Coordinates of C-alpha atoms (C1' of nucleotides) in Angstrom, one line a residue:
Chain A
X10 CA 13.4 9.7 -38.4
X11 CA 13.1 7.5 -35.4
X12 CA 11.3 10.0 -33.1
X13 CA 9.0 11.3 -35.8
X14 CA 5.3 10.8 -35.6
X15 CA 5.4 9.8 -31.9
X16 CA 2.9 11.5 -29.6
X17 CA 4.1 13.8 -26.9
X18 CA 2.6 14.2 -23.4
X19 CA 2.3 16.6 -20.6
X20 CA 4.6 15.3 -17.8
X21 CA 3.9 16.3 -14.2
X22 CA 5.4 15.7 -10.8
X23 CA 3.4 15.1 -7.6
X24 CA 4.9 15.3 -4.2
X25 CA 3.9 13.3 -1.1
X26 CA 5.3 15.5 1.6
X27 CA 5.7 13.8 5.0
X28 CA 6.2 15.7 8.2
X29 CA 6.3 14.6 11.9
X30 CA 5.5 16.4 15.1
X31 CA 4.1 15.5 18.5
X32 CA 0.7 14.8 16.9
X33 CA 2.2 12.1 14.7
X34 CA 3.0 11.6 11.0
X35 CA 1.5 14.1 8.7
X36 CA 1.1 15.0 5.1
X37 CA 1.0 18.3 3.4
X38 CA -2.0 18.6 1.2
X39 CA -3.6 21.3 -1.0
X40 CA -7.1 22.5 -1.2
X41 CA -7.2 23.2 -4.9
X42 CA -8.2 26.8 -5.7
X43 CA -8.2 26.1 -9.4
X44 CA -9.9 23.8 -11.9
X45 CA -10.1 21.0 -12.5
X46 CA -11.3 19.6 -9.2
X47 CA -11.4 23.0 -7.5
X48 CA -12.2 22.8 -3.8
X49 CA -11.0 19.2 -3.6
X50 CA -7.9 17.9 -1.9
X51 CA -4.8 16.9 -3.7
X52 CA -1.0 16.5 -3.4
X53 CA 1.2 19.4 -4.4
X54 CA 2.3 19.1 -8.1
X55 CA 3.6 20.9 -11.1
X56 CA 4.5 20.4 -14.7
X57 CA 7.9 19.4 -15.9
X58 CA 9.8 22.3 -17.5
X59 CA 12.1 21.9 -20.5
X60 CA 15.5 22.5 -18.8
X61 CA 14.9 20.2 -15.8
X62 CA 14.5 16.5 -15.0
X63 CA 11.6 15.3 -12.9
X64 CA 13.6 15.3 -9.6
X65 CA 14.5 18.9 -10.2
X66 CA 10.9 19.7 -11.0
X67 CA 9.8 18.0 -7.7
X68 CA 12.4 19.9 -5.8
X69 CA 11.3 23.2 -7.4
X70 CA 7.6 22.5 -6.6
X71 CA 8.5 21.5 -3.0
X72 CA 10.6 24.7 -2.5
X73 CA 7.8 26.8 -3.9
X74 CA 5.4 25.3 -1.4
X75 CA 7.6 25.0 1.7
X76 CA 10.5 27.3 1.2
X77 CA 12.8 24.4 1.8
X78 CA 15.5 23.2 -0.4
X79 CA 18.0 20.4 0.2
X80 CA 15.2 18.1 1.3
X81 CA 15.1 14.3 1.2
X82 CA 13.3 13.4 -2.0
X83 CA 12.9 10.1 -3.6
X84 CA 11.0 9.0 -6.7
X85 CA 8.2 6.5 -6.3
X86 CA 7.2 5.8 -9.8
X87 CA 5.3 7.1 -12.8
X88 CA 1.5 7.1 -13.0
X89 CA 0.2 7.0 -16.5
X90 CA -3.4 5.8 -16.6
X91 CA -4.9 7.3 -19.7
X92 CA -7.7 9.1 -17.9
X93 CA -6.0 9.6 -14.6
X94 CA -6.4 13.4 -15.0
X95 CA -9.8 14.2 -16.6
X96 CA -8.5 17.6 -17.8
X97 CA -5.8 16.3 -20.1
X98 CA -3.6 13.3 -20.7
X99 CA -0.8 13.8 -18.1
X100 CA 1.9 11.3 -17.1
X101 CA 2.8 12.1 -13.5
X102 CA 6.0 11.1 -11.7
X103 CA 5.4 10.8 -8.0
X104 CA 8.1 11.8 -5.4
X105 CA 7.9 11.6 -1.7
X106 CA 9.7 14.1 0.5
X107 CA 10.7 13.9 4.2
X108 CA 10.9 17.3 5.8
X109 CA 11.4 18.7 9.2
X110 CA 7.9 20.1 9.9
X111 CA 9.2 22.9 12.1
X112 CA 11.3 24.5 9.4
X113 CA 8.8 25.0 6.7
X114 CA 7.6 28.4 5.6
X115 CA 4.1 28.9 7.0
X116 CA 3.3 31.9 4.9
X117 CA 4.1 30.1 1.7
X118 CA 2.0 27.1 2.8
X119 CA -0.9 29.3 3.6
X120 CA -0.6 31.1 0.3
X121 CA -1.1 27.8 -1.5
X122 CA -4.1 26.9 0.6
X123 CA -2.0 24.0 1.9
X124 CA -2.4 22.3 5.3
X125 CA -0.9 19.5 7.3
X126 CA -3.1 16.6 8.0
X127 CA -2.4 13.6 10.3
X128 CA -1.7 10.5 8.3
X129 CA -4.7 8.8 10.0
X130 CA -7.1 11.6 8.8
X131 CA -6.2 11.9 5.2
X132 CA -9.4 13.1 3.3
X133 CA -10.4 11.8 -0.1
X134 CA -8.0 12.9 -2.7
X135 CA -8.4 13.7 -6.4
X136 CA -7.3 11.5 -9.3
X137 CA -4.9 8.7 -8.3
X138 CA -3.3 10.7 -5.5
X139 CA -4.5 8.2 -2.8
X140 CA -2.7 5.5 -4.7
X141 CA 0.4 7.6 -4.6
X142 CA 0.1 8.2 -0.9
X143 CA -0.3 4.4 -0.3
X144 CA 2.8 3.7 -2.4
X145 CA 4.7 6.4 -0.5
X146 CA 3.9 5.1 3.0
X147 CA 4.7 1.6 1.9
X148 CA 8.1 2.8 0.6
X149 CA 8.7 4.8 3.7
X150 CA 8.1 1.8 5.8
X151 CA 10.4 -0.4 3.9
X152 CA 13.2 2.2 3.7
X153 CA 12.9 3.3 7.3
X154 CA 13.4 -0.2 8.5
X155 CA 16.9 -0.5 6.9
X156 CA 18.1 3.0 6.3
X157 CA 18.3 6.0 8.5
X158 CA 15.9 8.2 6.5
X159 CA 13.6 8.8 9.4
X160 CA 16.0 11.4 10.7
X161 CA 15.0 13.7 8.0
X162 CA 11.6 14.0 9.7
X163 CA 13.1 15.1 13.0
X164 CA 14.9 18.2 14.2
X165 CA 18.7 18.0 14.4
X166 CA 18.6 17.2 18.1
X167 CA 15.9 14.8 19.2
X168 CA 15.2 12.5 22.2
X169 CA 14.9 8.7 22.0
X170 CA 11.3 9.1 22.9
X171 CA 10.7 11.3 19.9
X172 CA 12.6 8.8 17.6
X173 CA 10.5 6.0 19.0
X174 CA 7.3 7.9 18.4
X175 CA 8.4 8.5 14.9
X176 CA 8.8 4.9 14.2
X177 CA 5.6 4.1 15.9
X178 CA 3.9 6.6 13.6
X179 CA 5.5 5.3 10.5
X180 CA 4.5 1.7 11.3
X181 CA 1.3 2.5 13.1
X182 CA 2.2 0.2 15.9
X183 CA 3.6 0.3 19.4
X184 CA 7.2 -0.6 20.0
X185 CA 8.8 -1.8 23.2
X186 CA 10.8 1.0 24.7
X187 CA 13.6 -1.1 26.0
X188 CA 14.1 -3.2 22.9
X189 CA 13.9 -0.1 20.7
X190 CA 16.6 1.7 22.7
X191 CA 18.8 -1.3 22.9
X192 CA 18.6 -1.8 19.2
X193 CA 19.0 1.7 18.0
X194 CA 21.9 2.5 20.5
X195 CA 23.7 -0.7 19.5
X196 CA 24.0 0.5 15.9
X197 CA 26.2 3.3 17.2
X198 CA 24.8 5.9 14.8
X199 CA 23.5 8.1 17.5
X200 CA 25.5 10.7 19.3
X201 CA 24.3 11.3 22.8
X202 CA 24.6 15.0 23.8
X203 CA 25.1 16.2 27.4
X204 CA 22.1 18.6 26.7
X205 CA 18.6 17.6 27.8
X206 CA 15.2 18.4 26.4
X207 CA 13.0 19.6 29.2
X208 CA 9.9 20.3 27.2
X209 CA 8.2 17.0 27.5
X210 CA 9.1 16.0 31.1
X211 CA 10.2 17.5 34.3
X212 CA 13.1 15.1 34.5
X213 CA 14.3 15.9 31.0
X214 CA 15.5 13.6 28.3
X215 CA 18.9 13.4 26.8
X216 CA 19.1 14.8 23.2
X217 CA 20.8 12.9 20.4
X218 CA 22.0 13.7 17.0
X219 CA 22.4 11.4 14.1
X220 CA 26.0 10.5 13.3
X221 CA 26.4 10.3 9.5
X222 CA 30.0 9.3 9.7
X223 CA 29.2 6.3 11.9
X224 CA 26.4 5.3 9.6
X225 CA 28.6 5.4 6.6
X226 CA 31.2 3.3 8.4
X227 CA 28.5 0.8 9.5
X228 CA 27.1 0.6 5.9
X229 CA 30.6 0.1 4.4
X230 CA 31.4 -2.7 6.8
X231 CA 28.2 -4.5 5.7
X232 CA 26.4 -3.9 8.9
X233 CA 22.9 -2.8 8.5
X234 CA 20.8 -0.2 10.2
X235 CA 17.9 -2.4 11.3
X236 CA 15.1 -1.0 13.4
X237 CA 12.7 -3.7 14.3
X238 CA 9.1 -3.0 14.7
Chain B
X5 CA -6.4 27.3 -18.8
X6 CA -4.4 25.2 -16.4
X7 CA -2.6 23.0 -18.9
X8 CA -1.9 25.6 -21.5
X9 CA 1.5 26.6 -22.3
X10 CA 3.0 23.6 -20.7
X11 CA 5.6 21.6 -22.6
X12 CA 5.0 18.1 -23.9
X13 CA 7.5 15.3 -24.1
X14 CA 8.1 12.1 -25.8
X15 CA 7.5 9.3 -23.3
X16 CA 9.1 5.9 -23.8
X17 CA 9.3 2.6 -22.0
X18 CA 12.4 0.5 -21.6
X19 CA 12.3 -3.2 -20.5
X20 CA 14.8 -5.0 -18.5
X21 CA 14.0 -8.6 -19.4
X22 CA 15.3 -11.3 -17.1
X23 CA 15.5 -14.9 -18.0
X24 CA 17.1 -17.9 -16.3
X25 CA 18.5 -21.2 -17.5
X26 CA 21.2 -23.6 -16.6
X27 CA 23.8 -21.0 -17.5
X28 CA 22.5 -18.5 -15.0
X29 CA 20.6 -15.3 -14.9
X30 CA 20.3 -13.6 -18.2
X31 CA 19.1 -10.4 -19.8
X32 CA 17.6 -9.9 -23.3
X33 CA 19.4 -7.1 -25.1
X34 CA 19.2 -5.5 -28.5
X35 CA 21.9 -4.7 -30.9
X36 CA 20.4 -1.5 -32.4
X37 CA 20.0 -1.6 -36.1
X38 CA 18.8 1.9 -36.2
X39 CA 20.0 5.4 -35.3
X40 CA 20.8 6.9 -32.9
X41 CA 23.5 4.6 -31.5
X42 CA 23.2 2.1 -34.3
X43 CA 25.3 -1.0 -33.6
X44 CA 25.4 -0.4 -29.9
X45 CA 23.6 -2.4 -27.2
X46 CA 20.5 -1.4 -25.5
X47 CA 17.4 -2.5 -23.7
X48 CA 14.2 -3.1 -25.6
X49 CA 12.1 -0.1 -25.7
X50 CA 9.3 1.8 -27.4
X51 CA 7.2 4.9 -27.3
X52 CA 4.0 5.4 -25.4
X53 CA 1.0 5.4 -27.7
X54 CA -2.0 7.5 -26.9
X55 CA -4.5 4.9 -25.9
X56 CA -2.3 3.0 -23.4
X57 CA -0.6 3.6 -20.1
X58 CA 3.1 2.8 -19.7
X59 CA 2.5 -0.7 -18.4
X60 CA 0.5 -1.5 -21.4
X61 CA 3.2 0.0 -23.6
X62 CA 5.8 -2.1 -21.9
X63 CA 3.7 -5.3 -22.3
X64 CA 3.2 -4.5 -25.9
X65 CA 6.9 -4.0 -26.5
X66 CA 7.6 -7.2 -24.6
X67 CA 5.2 -9.2 -26.6
X68 CA 6.5 -7.8 -29.8
X69 CA 10.0 -9.0 -28.9
X70 CA 9.3 -12.3 -27.2
X71 CA 5.9 -13.4 -28.3
X72 CA 4.9 -13.7 -24.7
X73 CA 2.0 -12.0 -23.0
X74 CA 0.8 -12.4 -19.4
X75 CA 4.4 -11.8 -18.2
X76 CA 5.5 -10.6 -14.8
X77 CA 6.1 -6.9 -15.3
X78 CA 6.8 -4.3 -12.7
X79 CA 7.7 -0.6 -13.0
X80 CA 11.0 0.5 -11.7
X81 CA 10.8 4.2 -12.1
X82 CA 11.0 7.1 -14.6
X83 CA 14.3 8.3 -16.0
X84 CA 14.2 11.9 -17.1
X85 CA 17.6 13.4 -17.4
X86 CA 17.4 16.2 -19.9
X87 CA 20.1 14.8 -22.2
X88 CA 19.7 11.1 -21.5
X89 CA 18.8 10.4 -25.1
X90 CA 20.9 12.5 -27.4
X91 CA 18.4 12.2 -30.2
X92 CA 15.5 14.0 -28.5
X93 CA 14.2 14.8 -25.0
X94 CA 12.6 11.6 -24.0
X95 CA 11.2 10.7 -20.5
X96 CA 11.5 6.9 -20.2
X97 CA 9.7 4.7 -17.8
X98 CA 11.6 1.5 -17.0
X99 CA 10.0 -1.8 -16.4
X100 CA 11.5 -5.1 -15.5
X101 CA 10.1 -8.4 -16.7
X102 CA 10.6 -12.0 -15.5
X103 CA 10.0 -14.5 -18.2
X104 CA 10.5 -18.2 -18.6
X105 CA 13.4 -18.3 -21.0
X106 CA 12.3 -21.5 -22.7
X107 CA 9.0 -20.1 -23.8
X108 CA 10.0 -17.1 -25.8
X109 CA 9.7 -16.9 -29.5
X110 CA 13.2 -17.3 -31.0
X111 CA 12.3 -16.1 -34.5
X112 CA 10.9 -12.9 -33.1
X113 CA 14.0 -12.3 -31.0
X114 CA 16.3 -12.9 -33.9
X115 CA 14.2 -10.6 -36.1
X116 CA 14.9 -7.8 -33.6
X117 CA 18.7 -8.6 -33.4
X118 CA 18.1 -9.4 -29.8
X119 CA 20.1 -11.9 -27.8
X120 CA 20.4 -13.3 -24.3
X121 CA 23.5 -12.4 -22.3
X122 CA 24.5 -13.7 -18.9
X123 CA 24.1 -11.1 -16.2
X124 CA 27.8 -11.3 -15.5
X125 CA 28.7 -10.5 -19.1
X126 CA 26.5 -7.5 -19.8
X127 CA 28.2 -5.3 -22.4
X128 CA 28.3 -1.5 -22.3
X129 CA 24.8 -0.1 -22.9
X130 CA 23.6 3.1 -24.4
X131 CA 22.2 6.1 -22.6
X132 CA 21.2 5.4 -19.0
X133 CA 20.3 1.8 -19.7
X134 CA 23.1 0.5 -17.4
X135 CA 21.5 2.5 -14.6
X136 CA 18.2 0.9 -15.3
X137 CA 19.7 -2.6 -15.2
X138 CA 21.3 -1.8 -11.9
X139 CA 18.0 -0.6 -10.5
X140 CA 16.3 -3.7 -11.8
X141 CA 18.7 -6.2 -10.3
X142 CA 18.5 -4.3 -6.9
X143 CA 14.7 -4.5 -7.1
X144 CA 14.7 -8.1 -8.1
X145 CA 16.9 -9.0 -5.2
X146 CA 14.8 -7.1 -2.7
X147 CA 11.5 -8.5 -4.0
X148 CA 12.7 -12.1 -4.5
X149 CA 13.7 -12.2 -0.8
X150 CA 10.2 -11.7 0.4
X151 CA 7.9 -12.5 -2.4
X152 CA 7.7 -15.5 -4.6
X153 CA 8.4 -13.7 -7.9
X154 CA 11.4 -15.9 -8.8
X155 CA 9.0 -18.6 -9.9
X156 CA 8.2 -16.5 -13.0
X157 CA 11.7 -17.3 -14.2
X158 CA 11.3 -21.0 -13.9
X159 CA 9.3 -23.6 -15.8
X160 CA 6.1 -24.7 -14.2
X161 CA 7.8 -27.8 -12.8
X162 CA 11.2 -27.3 -11.3
X163 CA 13.6 -29.1 -9.0
X164 CA 14.8 -27.7 -5.7
X165 CA 18.3 -27.6 -7.2
X166 CA 17.0 -25.4 -10.0
X167 CA 15.3 -23.1 -7.5
X168 CA 18.4 -22.9 -5.5
X169 CA 20.5 -22.1 -8.5
X170 CA 18.1 -19.4 -9.4
X171 CA 18.4 -17.7 -6.0
X172 CA 22.2 -18.1 -6.2
X173 CA 22.1 -16.4 -9.6
X174 CA 20.0 -13.6 -8.4
X175 CA 22.1 -12.9 -5.3
X176 CA 25.4 -13.9 -6.9
X177 CA 26.3 -16.0 -3.9
X178 CA 26.3 -19.6 -2.8
X179 CA 23.5 -20.9 -0.6
X180 CA 23.7 -23.8 1.8
X181 CA 21.6 -26.6 0.3
X182 CA 20.2 -28.0 3.5
X183 CA 19.3 -24.6 4.9
X184 CA 17.7 -23.5 1.7
X185 CA 15.6 -26.6 1.4
X186 CA 14.5 -26.5 5.0
X187 CA 13.5 -22.9 4.7
X188 CA 11.7 -23.1 1.4
X189 CA 9.9 -26.2 2.2
X190 CA 8.8 -24.9 5.6
X191 CA 6.9 -22.1 3.9
X192 CA 4.6 -24.7 2.4
X193 CA 4.3 -22.9 -0.9
X194 CA 5.8 -25.8 -2.9
X195 CA 3.9 -28.8 -4.1
X196 CA 6.0 -31.8 -4.4
X197 CA 5.1 -33.9 -7.4
X198 CA 5.6 -37.7 -7.7
X199 CA 7.3 -37.1 -11.0
X200 CA 11.1 -36.8 -11.2
X201 CA 13.4 -34.8 -13.5
X202 CA 16.1 -37.1 -14.8
X203 CA 17.9 -34.6 -17.0
X204 CA 20.5 -33.5 -14.5
X205 CA 21.2 -36.6 -12.6
X206 CA 21.0 -40.4 -12.8
X207 CA 19.1 -40.6 -9.6
X208 CA 16.6 -38.0 -10.7
X209 CA 15.2 -35.1 -8.6
X210 CA 11.7 -34.6 -7.5
X211 CA 9.8 -31.9 -9.4
X212 CA 7.8 -29.2 -7.6
X213 CA 5.3 -26.6 -8.6
X214 CA 4.5 -23.3 -6.9
X215 CA 1.3 -23.4 -4.9
X216 CA -0.3 -20.0 -5.3
X217 CA -3.2 -20.9 -3.0
X218 CA -0.8 -21.7 -0.2
X219 CA 1.1 -18.6 -0.8
X220 CA -2.0 -16.5 -0.6
X221 CA -3.0 -18.1 2.6
X222 CA 0.4 -17.6 4.1
X223 CA 0.4 -14.0 3.0
X224 CA -3.0 -13.3 4.5
X225 CA -2.1 -14.9 7.8
X226 CA 0.8 -12.5 8.0
X227 CA 3.4 -15.1 7.5
X228 CA 6.1 -14.0 5.1
X229 CA 7.8 -15.8 2.3
X230 CA 11.4 -15.3 3.4
X231 CA 14.3 -16.9 1.5
X232 CA 17.5 -16.2 3.3
X233 CA 20.6 -15.8 1.3
Chain C
dA1 C1' 8.7 19.9 53.2
dT2 C1' 6.1 16.4 51.5
dT3 C1' 3.4 14.4 48.1
dC4 C1' 2.1 13.8 43.4
dA5 C1' 2.3 13.3 38.6
dA6 C1' 4.6 12.4 34.6
dT7 C1' 8.1 10.9 31.6
dA8 C1' 13.1 8.9 31.4
dG9 C1' 15.7 5.2 31.9
dT10 C1' 17.3 0.5 32.6
dG11 C1' 18.4 -6.0 32.2
dT12 C1' 17.2 -10.6 32.0
dT13 C1' 15.1 -14.6 30.2
dA14 C1' 12.7 -17.4 26.9
dT15 C1' 11.9 -18.2 22.3
dG16 C1' 12.8 -18.4 17.6
dT17 C1' 15.9 -17.9 13.7
dT18 C1' 20.1 -18.5 11.3
dT19 C1' 24.2 -20.6 10.4
dA20 C1' 27.7 -24.1 9.9
dC21 C1' 28.6 -28.5 8.8
dA22 C1' 29.2 -34.2 6.1
dC23 C1' 27.5 -38.3 5.0
dT24 C1' 24.1 -41.7 2.7
dT25 C1' 21.0 -42.7 -1.3
dG26 C1' 19.7 -44.0 -5.8
dT27 C1' 20.7 -44.7 -10.5
dA28 C1' 22.9 -45.3 -15.1
dA29 C1' 27.0 -46.1 -17.4
dT30 C1' 31.0 -48.8 -17.6
Chain D
dA19 C1' 30.5 -55.0 -9.4
dT20 C1' 32.3 -50.6 -9.5
dT21 C1' 32.2 -45.9 -10.4
dA22 C1' 30.6 -41.3 -10.9
dC23 C1' 27.3 -37.9 -9.9
dA24 C1' 23.8 -35.3 -8.1
dA25 C1' 19.8 -35.8 -4.6
dG26 C1' 18.6 -35.9 -0.3
dT27 C1' 18.8 -35.5 4.8
dG28 C1' 19.6 -33.5 10.8
dT29 C1' 21.8 -31.4 14.6
dA30 C1' 24.0 -28.2 17.5
dA31 C1' 25.9 -23.6 18.3
dA32 C1' 25.4 -18.8 17.8
dC33 C1' 22.7 -15.1 17.4
dA34 C1' 18.5 -12.2 17.2
dT35 C1' 14.1 -11.1 18.8
dA36 C1' 10.3 -10.6 22.0
dA37 C1' 8.3 -10.3 26.4
dC38 C1' 8.2 -8.2 30.5
dA39 C1' 8.1 -4.1 35.3
dC40 C1' 10.3 -1.4 38.1
dT41 C1' 13.2 2.8 39.7
dA42 C1' 14.9 7.6 38.9
dT43 C1' 14.3 12.4 38.4
dT44 C1' 12.2 16.6 38.7
dG45 C1' 8.7 20.6 39.0
dA46 C1' 4.3 21.7 40.6
dA47 C1' 0.9 21.5 43.9
dT48 C1' -0.3 21.2 48.6

DNA sequence: ATTCAATAGTGTTATGTTTACACTTGTAAT
DNA sequence: ATTACAAGTGTAAACATAACACTATTGAAT
C-alpha cells in the first residue's frame, strides 16, 4: 500500500512567546531542567499528540506554561534539519504567540523554570531555536505593519504612548509621535475612552481600546491598516 | 527518557509548482494514478526520507517530476489536520516552487500524469491542497512585491512586456505600462541587452536580464525592490 | 502659592511617491 | 505606400510620508 514502508518521525511544536511591558518587547524562555541540553535555554515546546493538529498542540503547550487560552497564535514554519535535535530525529513546527504579559499565570511559569527576557537580551538558545526566534520577529514586523496584531500584546485599555512604545519595540526604532498619532487615529480603529491612565504621568493620558468592528469594516472596504515606522 | 512514548508520524512534502508562459500563470498538477483518491487532482508530493530534511525532500520530488534542480523553493508551512489525508495520519510540509516552464522535462511530466493548468482554471484538488495553493499564491504575491523572485518564472532573457504580463498574472490585475517601466527600470536591477526579441512584434522588443549584483547592492543599501501593482 | 518636573498633546510644510493618461516609433506583411 | 501591431516614451495632479518644536496639565516639592 501507498503508505507502507515510509518512515515515521517525532513531531514537535515550539512556541516563540512574545510579551510586552514598560521594559519593552520580551520573550518567554525556559531553562531546561531535563536532558538533552539541561541547564541551557530554549523555547517552550512539546510533542504532537495523536488526536490533535500542531496548532492545537501549540495551544496546549502554551496554556500549560502560561495558563492562557484563546491566545494569538500563528504558525511560522516547520524545521526539519536531520540533526537539529541531537537526542532524536524530530521535525518541529514553530508557532509564535502574542500574549498580554500581565495576564499570564506566574506560578505556572515558575514551575517550568521559565522567565521573561527582553528581546535585546536573548541568551544563546539550544538547537535551531535562535533561527526560530529570528523568523518570528521578522514575521511579527511584517504582520504588525499591515494588520492590527500588536493589540494582542497590550492590555484591553492602553494609551497612545504605550501603543507607540510597542511599535518602537517591535521595529527597534524611534517613531515620530505626531506622525504616529495622526496615522493611527486616521484609521479609525481606536476608540478613545473618557477615562485616563494616571500611572505614567501627572497629567494623565487618555485610554483607548481597539475597535474590531471598525477594523473589519476598514478591511472589507479595501483600506489597509498601515502603521509606518 | 524524554522522547519515549511519543507518537511518530508520517511526514510528507507537497509542492505548489508555478510556471509562467504567454498564456499566464500556471500550476503543475497531477492526476493521481494511485489510491487513495485515484483519478483526482492533486499537488505533487512525497514522503520525507530519513537522511533528508523537508526542503531536500521537496527538491527531490520536484526534480523527479520536472527534471529540474536548483529551483527556487520556499517553505509555506506545515499542514497537520488529523484527518487531512483519509488514508493515514500524515503531517505535510508545503513548499512552493518557481520554475521556468520552458525548461522542464516534458517526458518526465507525462510519465507522472502531470499537466500544467492555468491558475484561473485550477480544478478541485484532493485533501487540503486547495488551501495550500491559496497560501502559495498569497505568499507569491507578497514576496514578488518586494523581492525579485518573479525572475525565476521567466527565461534568462525577457522583455519588459513579458515581465509586466508576469506581474499582471501574479496579481490578476492590469498594470499601467509607463508606470511599470518607470518603476522597474529605476531600481537599476535590469540589464538592457542590445539584442531584441522579435517573436511578439514586428518592431521587436529589447531583451533584459536580471542583474543580481545590482540587486544585492540595492538591498544592502537599504533600498527596496518595490513593484507597485 | 509658586516653582519644578515630567509626560500628553497638537499642525504645517517640504519632499517623495503614486496614479492617471495618449501619442509616436519601428517593422514586416500586404 | 499602406496597414497592422506591439514597443516605447513624459507630465501633471493627487496623495502619502517625513521632518520638525512648542504648549498643556498636573502632582510633588519647596
